[in-house]
Amino acid sequence: MRLNRAVIVAIDGPAGSGKSTVARSLAERLGFRYLDTGAMYRALTWLALRDGVPLEDGDALARLAHAHPVSFGEDGHVEIAGEDVSAAIREVEIDRSVPVVARHPAVRELMRERQRALGSEGDVVIEGRDIGSVVAPDAEVKVFLVADPEERARRRSGEREGVSGEALAADLRKRDERDAVNTQPAEDAVILDTTDLDIEEVVARVAALVEARAA
Ligand code: DC
């Protein structure tokens, strides 16, 4: 299936809404590239913590991001400053610090520019918070995933070993508050509640939207 130009599918939504699993699986099904923009904010946070750059200093973080662009290996590995940080960026410490980094306008501006560049290299599924609304407002398909807080915390607990369900639920609430300003559905996004859907079902629904758009 092909439109005349590169197709962008934007998958936005809060933590635990199913974005990553759905976006990755959808990209595979459609033969599109996959871009995880949350991983970019996470990698920058990892580097800032390693190098002792204050997380409250937006300009210093933007300089750090400028000097060390995040890149993705063929197999989806996330790299920054010559380090493979794919596993390290999924630690709880990063979960807790990344919203502080991601809220700085100078950081966002730089990241969005890089996301647009990475997204312009052909058909792509881009997942994030502000993809349909800001990064790629002309994306062909925009989906905003939502799910009940209890279900989102449950999904997270499968991904974070050694942290209690209660702590994860509390972390999720805190992140929701901090991320809220940058997690807004585009006006023309399709809102999809994934609480009672399994991955295959969500992927099939979004794939149908892409196919309908291409037809
Ligand atoms: O989706 P995630 O949990 O990997 O995102 C990590 C953090 O980055 C989260 O706090 C929200 C933020 N983020 C953002 O502000 N904009 C994006 N496009 C992607 C992620």
XYZ file of C-alpha atoms and ligand atoms in Angstrom:
235
model
C 0.000 0.000 0.000
C 1.470 3.384 -0.959
C 0.460 7.020 -1.001
C 2.505 9.195 -3.335
C 4.539 10.585 -0.482
C 5.935 9.163 2.731
C 3.220 8.231 5.205
C 3.437 9.286 8.849
C 1.376 7.471 11.467
C 1.368 9.346 14.793
C 0.708 7.309 17.935
C 0.367 9.477 21.036
C -0.857 8.849 24.552
C 0.124 8.732 28.231
C 2.509 6.243 29.895
C 1.166 2.704 29.886
C -1.479 3.357 27.237
C 0.138 0.764 24.967
C 1.919 3.162 22.610
C 5.275 1.394 22.328
C 3.960 -2.121 21.847
C 1.316 -0.981 19.385
C 3.604 1.354 17.430
C 6.374 -1.224 17.118
C 4.042 -3.988 16.062
C 2.170 -1.724 13.640
C 5.434 -0.612 12.008
C 6.403 -4.239 11.530
C 3.026 -5.128 10.054
C 3.068 -2.211 7.607
C 6.780 -2.447 6.785
C 7.254 1.127 8.076
C 10.137 2.450 10.146
C 9.500 3.011 13.844
C 10.544 6.087 15.799
C 10.281 6.160 19.600
C 10.494 9.827 20.605
C 10.184 9.051 24.333
C 13.462 7.136 24.046
C 15.118 10.360 22.878
C 14.049 12.278 26.003
C 15.036 9.269 28.094
C 18.515 9.045 26.555
C 19.130 12.738 27.163
C 18.028 12.288 30.780
C 20.439 9.366 31.173
C 23.325 11.464 29.849
C 22.430 14.467 32.021
C 22.410 12.253 35.129
C 25.706 10.637 34.150
C 27.401 13.971 33.501
C 25.847 15.807 36.442
C 23.991 18.361 34.315
C 21.245 19.907 36.499
C 17.822 18.734 35.326
C 16.354 22.163 36.060
C 18.708 23.918 33.638
C 16.919 23.875 30.277
C 19.658 25.711 28.391
C 22.392 23.379 29.653
C 20.253 20.365 28.713
C 19.595 21.786 25.250
C 23.351 22.284 24.788
C 23.922 18.700 25.879
C 21.251 17.464 23.431
C 22.780 19.526 20.642
C 26.247 18.113 21.291
C 25.002 14.509 21.579
C 22.178 13.653 19.185
C 20.358 10.439 19.999
C 20.559 7.782 17.307
C 18.850 4.467 16.674
C 20.647 1.340 15.482
C 19.219 -0.912 12.768
C 17.910 -3.287 15.424
C 16.303 -0.467 17.441
C 19.181 0.086 19.857
C 19.220 3.559 21.375
C 22.560 5.336 21.442
C 23.849 8.586 22.873
C 27.409 9.829 23.278
C 28.718 6.541 21.897
C 26.902 4.436 24.519
C 24.182 1.862 23.981
C 21.580 2.972 26.532
C 18.674 0.769 25.368
C 18.322 -0.982 28.729
C 19.511 1.824 31.017
C 16.778 4.233 29.847
C 14.032 1.846 31.051
C 15.135 2.071 34.700
C 12.836 3.598 37.322
C 15.308 6.418 37.983
C 14.882 7.558 34.380
C 11.065 7.162 34.556
C 11.103 9.578 37.470
C 13.504 12.165 36.052
C 12.519 12.292 32.390
C 9.416 14.519 32.770
C 11.621 17.211 34.337
C 13.913 17.148 31.302
C 11.080 16.918 28.761
C 9.255 19.995 30.007
C 11.966 22.516 29.037
C 10.939 24.405 25.865
C 14.573 24.643 24.650
C 14.934 20.861 24.932
C 11.604 20.210 23.208
C 12.390 22.519 20.319
C 15.638 20.721 19.607
C 14.134 17.262 20.000
C 11.208 18.096 17.744
C 13.538 19.301 15.014
C 15.488 16.057 15.209
C 12.281 14.004 15.290
C 11.064 15.718 12.116
C 14.394 14.980 10.429
C 14.335 11.322 11.505
C 10.669 11.087 10.507
C 11.218 12.442 7.022
C 13.190 9.471 5.749
C 10.206 7.439 4.477
C 7.054 5.734 5.766
C 7.186 5.784 9.545
C 5.219 5.147 12.722
C 6.166 7.792 15.296
C 5.165 7.382 18.925
C 5.185 10.100 21.555
C 3.006 12.705 23.248
C 2.906 15.617 20.839
C 3.469 13.923 17.474
C 0.021 14.468 15.946
C -0.374 17.892 17.551
C 3.069 19.500 17.104
C 5.826 17.362 15.584
C 3.862 16.117 12.559
C 0.535 17.974 12.417
C 0.058 16.824 8.816
C 0.501 13.118 9.639
C -1.834 10.950 7.528
C -3.116 9.019 10.540
C -3.213 10.241 14.135
C -4.188 8.013 17.004
C -4.308 8.930 20.681
C -4.333 5.881 22.949
C -5.896 5.998 26.400
C -6.500 3.372 29.107
C -7.742 3.247 32.711
C -5.055 4.187 35.274
C -5.254 0.759 37.003
C -4.697 -1.064 33.734
C -1.809 1.248 32.795
C -0.102 0.631 36.172
C -0.613 -3.105 35.712
C 1.057 -3.008 32.297
C 3.980 -1.031 33.699
C 4.491 -3.521 36.526
C 5.222 -6.174 33.890
C 8.060 -3.996 32.596
C 9.697 -2.835 35.847
C 11.027 -5.637 38.000
C 11.467 -5.191 41.733
C 9.179 -2.161 42.105
C 5.877 -2.575 43.946
C 2.587 -2.106 42.134
C 1.686 0.691 44.530
C 4.923 2.574 43.867
C 4.382 2.202 40.121
C 0.809 3.485 40.367
C 2.025 6.486 42.391
C 4.822 7.140 39.880
C 2.340 6.957 37.034
C 0.049 9.520 38.694
C 2.993 11.870 39.204
C 4.152 11.451 35.595
C 0.630 12.050 34.310
C 0.566 15.372 36.134
C 4.005 16.413 34.913
C 3.504 15.216 31.343
C -0.066 16.530 31.000
C 0.847 19.802 29.340
C 2.722 18.036 26.535
C 0.320 15.097 26.179
C -2.588 16.510 24.210
C -4.485 14.774 21.424
C -4.537 16.597 18.110
C -8.009 17.875 17.235
C -8.230 15.385 14.380
C -6.791 12.392 16.290
C -8.788 9.189 16.672
C -9.050 8.443 20.401
C -8.747 4.738 21.093
C -9.368 3.269 24.558
C -7.121 0.208 24.920
C -8.239 -0.832 28.425
C -10.142 -3.890 27.237
C -8.361 -4.489 23.943
C -5.407 -6.735 23.312
C -2.450 -5.583 21.251
C -3.491 -7.385 18.068
C -6.889 -5.732 18.179
C -5.448 -2.235 18.601
C -2.874 -2.823 15.855
C -5.569 -4.139 13.507
C -7.738 -1.073 14.131
C -4.920 1.379 13.485
C -3.769 -0.594 10.423
C -7.340 -0.327 9.093
C -7.186 3.449 9.524
C -3.911 3.567 7.570
C -5.330 1.358 4.820
C -8.493 3.455 4.591
C -6.350 6.573 4.270
C -4.254 5.006 1.530
C -7.256 3.725 -0.444
O 6.642 7.474 26.337
P 7.797 7.460 27.343
O 7.379 7.022 28.710
O 8.982 6.698 26.873
O 8.241 8.992 27.449
C 9.285 9.402 28.271
C 9.072 10.845 28.707
O 9.269 11.751 27.641
C 7.700 11.142 29.303
O 7.885 11.820 30.521
C 7.034 12.049 28.309
C 8.151 12.616 27.495
N 7.838 12.727 26.078
C 7.429 13.926 25.607
O 7.290 14.888 26.378
N 7.182 14.073 24.267
C 7.310 13.041 23.428
N 7.057 13.196 22.126
C 7.715 11.786 23.916
C 7.953 11.653 25.267
